[in-house]
mmCIF file with all atom_site columns, C-alpha atoms in Angstrom:
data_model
loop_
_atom_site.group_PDB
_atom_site.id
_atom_site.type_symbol
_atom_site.label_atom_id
_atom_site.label_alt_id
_atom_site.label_comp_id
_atom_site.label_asym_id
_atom_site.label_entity_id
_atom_site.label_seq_id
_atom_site.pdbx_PDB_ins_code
_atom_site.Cartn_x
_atom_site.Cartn_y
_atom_site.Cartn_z
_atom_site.occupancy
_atom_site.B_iso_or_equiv
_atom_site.pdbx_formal_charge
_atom_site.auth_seq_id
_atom_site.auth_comp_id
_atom_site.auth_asym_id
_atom_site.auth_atom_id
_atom_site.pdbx_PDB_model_num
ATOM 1   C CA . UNK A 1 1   ? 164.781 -11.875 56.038 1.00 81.00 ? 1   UNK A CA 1
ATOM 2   C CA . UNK A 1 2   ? 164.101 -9.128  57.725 1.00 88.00 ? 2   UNK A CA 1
ATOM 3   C CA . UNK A 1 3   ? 167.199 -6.779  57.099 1.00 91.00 ? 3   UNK A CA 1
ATOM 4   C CA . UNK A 1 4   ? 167.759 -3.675  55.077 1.00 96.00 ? 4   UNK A CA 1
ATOM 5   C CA . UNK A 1 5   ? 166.814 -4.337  51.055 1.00 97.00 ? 5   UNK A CA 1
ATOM 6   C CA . UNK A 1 6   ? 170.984 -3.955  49.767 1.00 97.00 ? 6   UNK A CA 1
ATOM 7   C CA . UNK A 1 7   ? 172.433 -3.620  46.432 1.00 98.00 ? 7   UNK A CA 1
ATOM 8   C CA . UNK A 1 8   ? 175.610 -5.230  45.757 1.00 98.00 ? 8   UNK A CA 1
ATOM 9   C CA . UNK A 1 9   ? 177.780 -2.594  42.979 1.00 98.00 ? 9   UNK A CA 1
ATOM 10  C CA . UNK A 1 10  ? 181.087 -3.828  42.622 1.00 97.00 ? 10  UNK A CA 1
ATOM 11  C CA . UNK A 1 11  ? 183.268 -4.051  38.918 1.00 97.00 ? 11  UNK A CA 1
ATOM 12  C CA . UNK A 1 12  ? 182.230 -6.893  36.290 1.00 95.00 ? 12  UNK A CA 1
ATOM 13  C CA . UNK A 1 13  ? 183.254 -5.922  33.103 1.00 93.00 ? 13  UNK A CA 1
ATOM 14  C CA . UNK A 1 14  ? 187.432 -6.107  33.973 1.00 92.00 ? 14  UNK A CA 1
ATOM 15  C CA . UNK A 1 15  ? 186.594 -10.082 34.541 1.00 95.00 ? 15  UNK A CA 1
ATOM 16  C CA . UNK A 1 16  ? 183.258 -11.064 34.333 1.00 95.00 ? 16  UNK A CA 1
ATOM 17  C CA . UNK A 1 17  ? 183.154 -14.604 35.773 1.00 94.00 ? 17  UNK A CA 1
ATOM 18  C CA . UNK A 1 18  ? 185.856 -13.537 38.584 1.00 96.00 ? 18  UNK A CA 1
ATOM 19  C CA . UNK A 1 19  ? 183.923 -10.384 39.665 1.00 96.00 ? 19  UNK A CA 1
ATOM 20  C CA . UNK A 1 20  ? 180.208 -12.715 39.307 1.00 96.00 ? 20  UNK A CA 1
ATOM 21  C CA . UNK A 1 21  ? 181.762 -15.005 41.740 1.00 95.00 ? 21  UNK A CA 1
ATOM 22  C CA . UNK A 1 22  ? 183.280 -12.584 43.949 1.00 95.00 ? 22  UNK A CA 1
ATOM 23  C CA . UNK A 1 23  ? 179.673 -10.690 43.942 1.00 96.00 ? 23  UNK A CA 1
ATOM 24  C CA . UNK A 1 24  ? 177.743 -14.178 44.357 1.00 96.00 ? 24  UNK A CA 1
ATOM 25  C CA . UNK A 1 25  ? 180.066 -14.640 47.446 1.00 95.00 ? 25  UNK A CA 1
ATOM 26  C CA . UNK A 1 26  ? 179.163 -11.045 48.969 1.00 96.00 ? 26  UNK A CA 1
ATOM 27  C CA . UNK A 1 27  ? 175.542 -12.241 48.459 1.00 96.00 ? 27  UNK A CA 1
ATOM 28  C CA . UNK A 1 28  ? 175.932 -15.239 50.637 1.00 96.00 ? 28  UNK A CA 1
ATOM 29  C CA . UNK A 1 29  ? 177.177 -13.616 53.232 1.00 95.00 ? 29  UNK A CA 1
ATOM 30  C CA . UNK A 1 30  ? 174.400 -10.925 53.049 1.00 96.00 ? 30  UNK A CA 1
ATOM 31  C CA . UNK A 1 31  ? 171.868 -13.773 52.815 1.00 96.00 ? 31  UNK A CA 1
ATOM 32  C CA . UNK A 1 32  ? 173.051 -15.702 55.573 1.00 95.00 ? 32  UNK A CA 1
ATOM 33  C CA . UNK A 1 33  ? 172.903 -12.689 57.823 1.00 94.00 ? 33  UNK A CA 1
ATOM 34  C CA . UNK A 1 34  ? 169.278 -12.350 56.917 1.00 95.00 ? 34  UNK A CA 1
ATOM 35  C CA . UNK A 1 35  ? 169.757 -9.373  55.033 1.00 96.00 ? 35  UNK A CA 1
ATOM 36  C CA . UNK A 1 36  ? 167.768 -9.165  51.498 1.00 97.00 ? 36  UNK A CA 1
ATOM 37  C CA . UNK A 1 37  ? 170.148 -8.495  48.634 1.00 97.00 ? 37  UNK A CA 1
ATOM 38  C CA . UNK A 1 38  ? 170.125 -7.750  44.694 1.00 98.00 ? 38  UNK A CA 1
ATOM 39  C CA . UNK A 1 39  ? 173.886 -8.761  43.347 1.00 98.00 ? 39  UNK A CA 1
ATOM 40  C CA . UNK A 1 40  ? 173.017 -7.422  39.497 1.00 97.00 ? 40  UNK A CA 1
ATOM 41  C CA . UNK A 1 41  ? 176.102 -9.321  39.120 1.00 96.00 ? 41  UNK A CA 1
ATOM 42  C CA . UNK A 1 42  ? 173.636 -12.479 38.756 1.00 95.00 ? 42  UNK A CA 1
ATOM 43  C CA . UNK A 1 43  ? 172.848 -10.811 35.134 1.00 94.00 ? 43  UNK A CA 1
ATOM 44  C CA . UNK A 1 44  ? 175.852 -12.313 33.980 1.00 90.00 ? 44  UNK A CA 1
ATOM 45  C CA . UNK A 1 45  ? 174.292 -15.597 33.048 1.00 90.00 ? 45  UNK A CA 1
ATOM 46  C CA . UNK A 1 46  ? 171.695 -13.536 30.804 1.00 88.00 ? 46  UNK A CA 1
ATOM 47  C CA . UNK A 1 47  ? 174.566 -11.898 29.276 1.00 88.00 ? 47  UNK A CA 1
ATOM 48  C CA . UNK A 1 48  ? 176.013 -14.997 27.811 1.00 89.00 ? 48  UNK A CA 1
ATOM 49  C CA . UNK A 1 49  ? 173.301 -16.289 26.702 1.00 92.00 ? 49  UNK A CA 1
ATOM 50  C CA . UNK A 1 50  ? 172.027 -13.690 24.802 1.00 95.00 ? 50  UNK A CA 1
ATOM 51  C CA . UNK A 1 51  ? 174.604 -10.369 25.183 1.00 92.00 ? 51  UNK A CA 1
ATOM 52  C CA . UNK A 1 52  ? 172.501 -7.087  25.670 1.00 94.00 ? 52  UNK A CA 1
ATOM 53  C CA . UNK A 1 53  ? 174.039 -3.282  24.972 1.00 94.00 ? 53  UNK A CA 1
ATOM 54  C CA . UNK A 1 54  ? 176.005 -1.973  28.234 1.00 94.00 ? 54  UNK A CA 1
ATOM 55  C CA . UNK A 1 55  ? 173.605 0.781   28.624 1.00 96.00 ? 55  UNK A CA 1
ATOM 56  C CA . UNK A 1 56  ? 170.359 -1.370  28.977 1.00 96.00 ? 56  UNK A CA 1
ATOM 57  C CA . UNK A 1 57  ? 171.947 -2.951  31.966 1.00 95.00 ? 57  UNK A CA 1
ATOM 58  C CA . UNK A 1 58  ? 172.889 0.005   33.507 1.00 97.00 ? 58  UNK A CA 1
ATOM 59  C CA . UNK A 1 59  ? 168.994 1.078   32.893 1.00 97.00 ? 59  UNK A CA 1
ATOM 60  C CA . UNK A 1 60  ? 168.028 -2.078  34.790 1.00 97.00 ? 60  UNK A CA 1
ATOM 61  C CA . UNK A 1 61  ? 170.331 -1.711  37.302 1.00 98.00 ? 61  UNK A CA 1
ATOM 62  C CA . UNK A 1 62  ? 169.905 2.024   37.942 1.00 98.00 ? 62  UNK A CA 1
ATOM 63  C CA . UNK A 1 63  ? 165.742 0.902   38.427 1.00 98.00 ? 63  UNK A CA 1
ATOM 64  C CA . UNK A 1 64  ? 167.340 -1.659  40.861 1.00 98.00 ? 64  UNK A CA 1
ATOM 65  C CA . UNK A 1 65  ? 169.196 0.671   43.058 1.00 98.00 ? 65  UNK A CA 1
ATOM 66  C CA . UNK A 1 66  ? 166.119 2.967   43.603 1.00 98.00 ? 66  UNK A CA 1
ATOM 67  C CA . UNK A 1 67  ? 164.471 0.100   44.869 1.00 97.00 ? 67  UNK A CA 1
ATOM 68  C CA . UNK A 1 68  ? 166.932 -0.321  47.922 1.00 98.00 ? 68  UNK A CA 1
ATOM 69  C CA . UNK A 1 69  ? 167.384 0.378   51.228 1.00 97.00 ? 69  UNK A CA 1
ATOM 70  C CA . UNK A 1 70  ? 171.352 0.575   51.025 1.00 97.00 ? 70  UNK A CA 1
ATOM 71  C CA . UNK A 1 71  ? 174.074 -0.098  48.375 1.00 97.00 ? 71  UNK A CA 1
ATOM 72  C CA . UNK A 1 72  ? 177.222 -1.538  49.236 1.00 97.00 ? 72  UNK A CA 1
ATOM 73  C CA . UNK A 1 73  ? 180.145 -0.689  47.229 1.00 97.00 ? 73  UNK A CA 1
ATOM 74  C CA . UNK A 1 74  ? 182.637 -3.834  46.540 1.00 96.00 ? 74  UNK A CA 1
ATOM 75  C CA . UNK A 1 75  ? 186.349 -2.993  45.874 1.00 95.00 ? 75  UNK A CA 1
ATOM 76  C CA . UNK A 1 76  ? 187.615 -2.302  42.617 1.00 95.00 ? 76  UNK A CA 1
ATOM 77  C CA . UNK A 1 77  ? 187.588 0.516   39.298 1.00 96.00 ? 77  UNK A CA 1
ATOM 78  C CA . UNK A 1 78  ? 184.020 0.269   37.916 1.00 97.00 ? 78  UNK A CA 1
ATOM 79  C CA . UNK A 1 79  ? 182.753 3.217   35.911 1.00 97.00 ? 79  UNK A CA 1
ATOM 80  C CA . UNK A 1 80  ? 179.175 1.119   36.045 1.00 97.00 ? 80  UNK A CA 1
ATOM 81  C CA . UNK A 1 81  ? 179.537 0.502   40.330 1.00 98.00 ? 81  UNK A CA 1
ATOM 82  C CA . UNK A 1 82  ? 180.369 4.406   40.401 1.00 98.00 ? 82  UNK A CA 1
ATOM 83  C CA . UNK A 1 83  ? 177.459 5.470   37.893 1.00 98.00 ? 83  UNK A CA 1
ATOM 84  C CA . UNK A 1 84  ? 175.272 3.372   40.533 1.00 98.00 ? 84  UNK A CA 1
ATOM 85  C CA . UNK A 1 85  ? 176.678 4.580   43.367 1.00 98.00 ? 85  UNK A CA 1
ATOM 86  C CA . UNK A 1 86  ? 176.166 8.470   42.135 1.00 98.00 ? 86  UNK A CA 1
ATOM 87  C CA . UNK A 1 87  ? 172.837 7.468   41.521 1.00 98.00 ? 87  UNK A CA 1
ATOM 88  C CA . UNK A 1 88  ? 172.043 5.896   45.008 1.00 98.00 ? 88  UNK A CA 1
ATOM 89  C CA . UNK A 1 89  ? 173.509 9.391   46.308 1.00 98.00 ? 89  UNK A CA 1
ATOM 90  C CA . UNK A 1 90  ? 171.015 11.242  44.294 1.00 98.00 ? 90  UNK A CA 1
ATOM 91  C CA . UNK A 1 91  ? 168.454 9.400   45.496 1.00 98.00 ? 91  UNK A CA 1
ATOM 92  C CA . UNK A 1 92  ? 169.484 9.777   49.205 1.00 97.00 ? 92  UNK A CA 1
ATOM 93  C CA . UNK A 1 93  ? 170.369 5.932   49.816 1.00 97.00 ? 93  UNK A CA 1
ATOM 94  C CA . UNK A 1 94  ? 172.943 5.443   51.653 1.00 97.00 ? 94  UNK A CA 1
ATOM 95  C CA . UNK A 1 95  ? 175.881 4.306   50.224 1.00 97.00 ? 95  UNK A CA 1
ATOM 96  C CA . UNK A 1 96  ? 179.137 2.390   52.302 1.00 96.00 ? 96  UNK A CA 1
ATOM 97  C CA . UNK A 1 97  ? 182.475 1.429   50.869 1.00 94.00 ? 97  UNK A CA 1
ATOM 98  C CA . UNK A 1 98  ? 183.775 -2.272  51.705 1.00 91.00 ? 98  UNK A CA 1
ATOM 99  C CA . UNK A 1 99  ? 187.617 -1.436  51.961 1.00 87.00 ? 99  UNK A CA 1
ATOM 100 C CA . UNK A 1 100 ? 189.992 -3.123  49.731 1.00 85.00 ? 100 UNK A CA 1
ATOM 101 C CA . UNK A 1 101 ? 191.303 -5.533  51.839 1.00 80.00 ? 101 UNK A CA 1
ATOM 102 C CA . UNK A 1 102 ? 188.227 -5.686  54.200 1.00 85.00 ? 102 UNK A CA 1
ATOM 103 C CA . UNK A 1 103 ? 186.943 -9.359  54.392 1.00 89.00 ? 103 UNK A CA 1
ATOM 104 C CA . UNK A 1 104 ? 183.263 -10.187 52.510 1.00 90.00 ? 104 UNK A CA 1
ATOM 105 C CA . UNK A 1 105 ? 182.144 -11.151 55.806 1.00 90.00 ? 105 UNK A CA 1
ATOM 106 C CA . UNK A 1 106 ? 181.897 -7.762  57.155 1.00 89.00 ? 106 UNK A CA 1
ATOM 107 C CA . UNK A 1 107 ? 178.731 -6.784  54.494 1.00 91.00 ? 107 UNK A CA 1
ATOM 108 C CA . UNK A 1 108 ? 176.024 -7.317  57.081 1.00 92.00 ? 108 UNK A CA 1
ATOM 109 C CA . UNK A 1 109 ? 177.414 -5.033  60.079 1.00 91.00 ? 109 UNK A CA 1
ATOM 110 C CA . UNK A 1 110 ? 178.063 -2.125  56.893 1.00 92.00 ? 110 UNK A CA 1
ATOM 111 C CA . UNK A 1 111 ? 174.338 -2.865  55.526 1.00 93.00 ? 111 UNK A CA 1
ATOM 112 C CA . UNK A 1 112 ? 172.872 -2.812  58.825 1.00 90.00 ? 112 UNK A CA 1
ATOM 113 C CA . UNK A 1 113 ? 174.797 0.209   60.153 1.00 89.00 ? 113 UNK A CA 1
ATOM 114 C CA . UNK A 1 114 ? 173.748 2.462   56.835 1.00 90.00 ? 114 UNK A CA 1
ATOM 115 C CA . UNK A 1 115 ? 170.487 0.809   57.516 1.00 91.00 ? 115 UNK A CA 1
ATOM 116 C CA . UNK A 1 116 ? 170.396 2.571   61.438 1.00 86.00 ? 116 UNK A CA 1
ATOM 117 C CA . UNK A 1 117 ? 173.490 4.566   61.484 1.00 78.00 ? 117 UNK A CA 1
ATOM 118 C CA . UNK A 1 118 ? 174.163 4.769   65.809 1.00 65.00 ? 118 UNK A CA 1
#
């Protein structure tokens, strides 16, 4: 994999297993472009097992976004996705918006483009 490092912020907490698989599925199609990805989304199986306080994910995930090259914004009101996003900003990541009736499959092209911008 040899693409930009991207982090996945979409909404969870409005319907955790729907947004996880909705997440998992922009994942895939990052992965199978080649494109590294961290879909904090994937959390969600921690979460069940043993529930942690909202605000110690956001920590994680907040340490997570620094880490990237990009962060891709799914569709979707997310005060956590926005939080990220404002912190990715901050930061000077660059930050695109997957429209809300844009198709999952269009991820890579947005990754790579904030990646290289033409």
């Amino acid at each position: 994999m040899n693409g930009p490092l991207t982090y996945i912020a979409g909404p969870y907490s409005a319907d955790p297993e729907q947004c996880t698989r909705t997440a998992v599925e922009a994942l895939h199609h990052l992965l199978d472009a080649g494109i590294p990805a961290i879909c904090p989304h994937l959390s969600h199986l921690a979460e069940t097992h043993r529930a942690r306080d909202y605000e110690d994910w956001m920590a994680l995930d907040l340490r997570l976004v620094e880490r990237c090259d990009v962060l891709v914004r799914l569709p979707g009101d997310s005060a956590g996705a926005d939080r990220e996003v404002a912190h990715a900003r901050r930061r000077g990541i660059p930050v695109g918006f997957l429209p809300e009736r844009a198709e999952l499959v269009h991820l890579p092209e947005i990754a790579r483009y904030l990646a290289d911008p033409v």
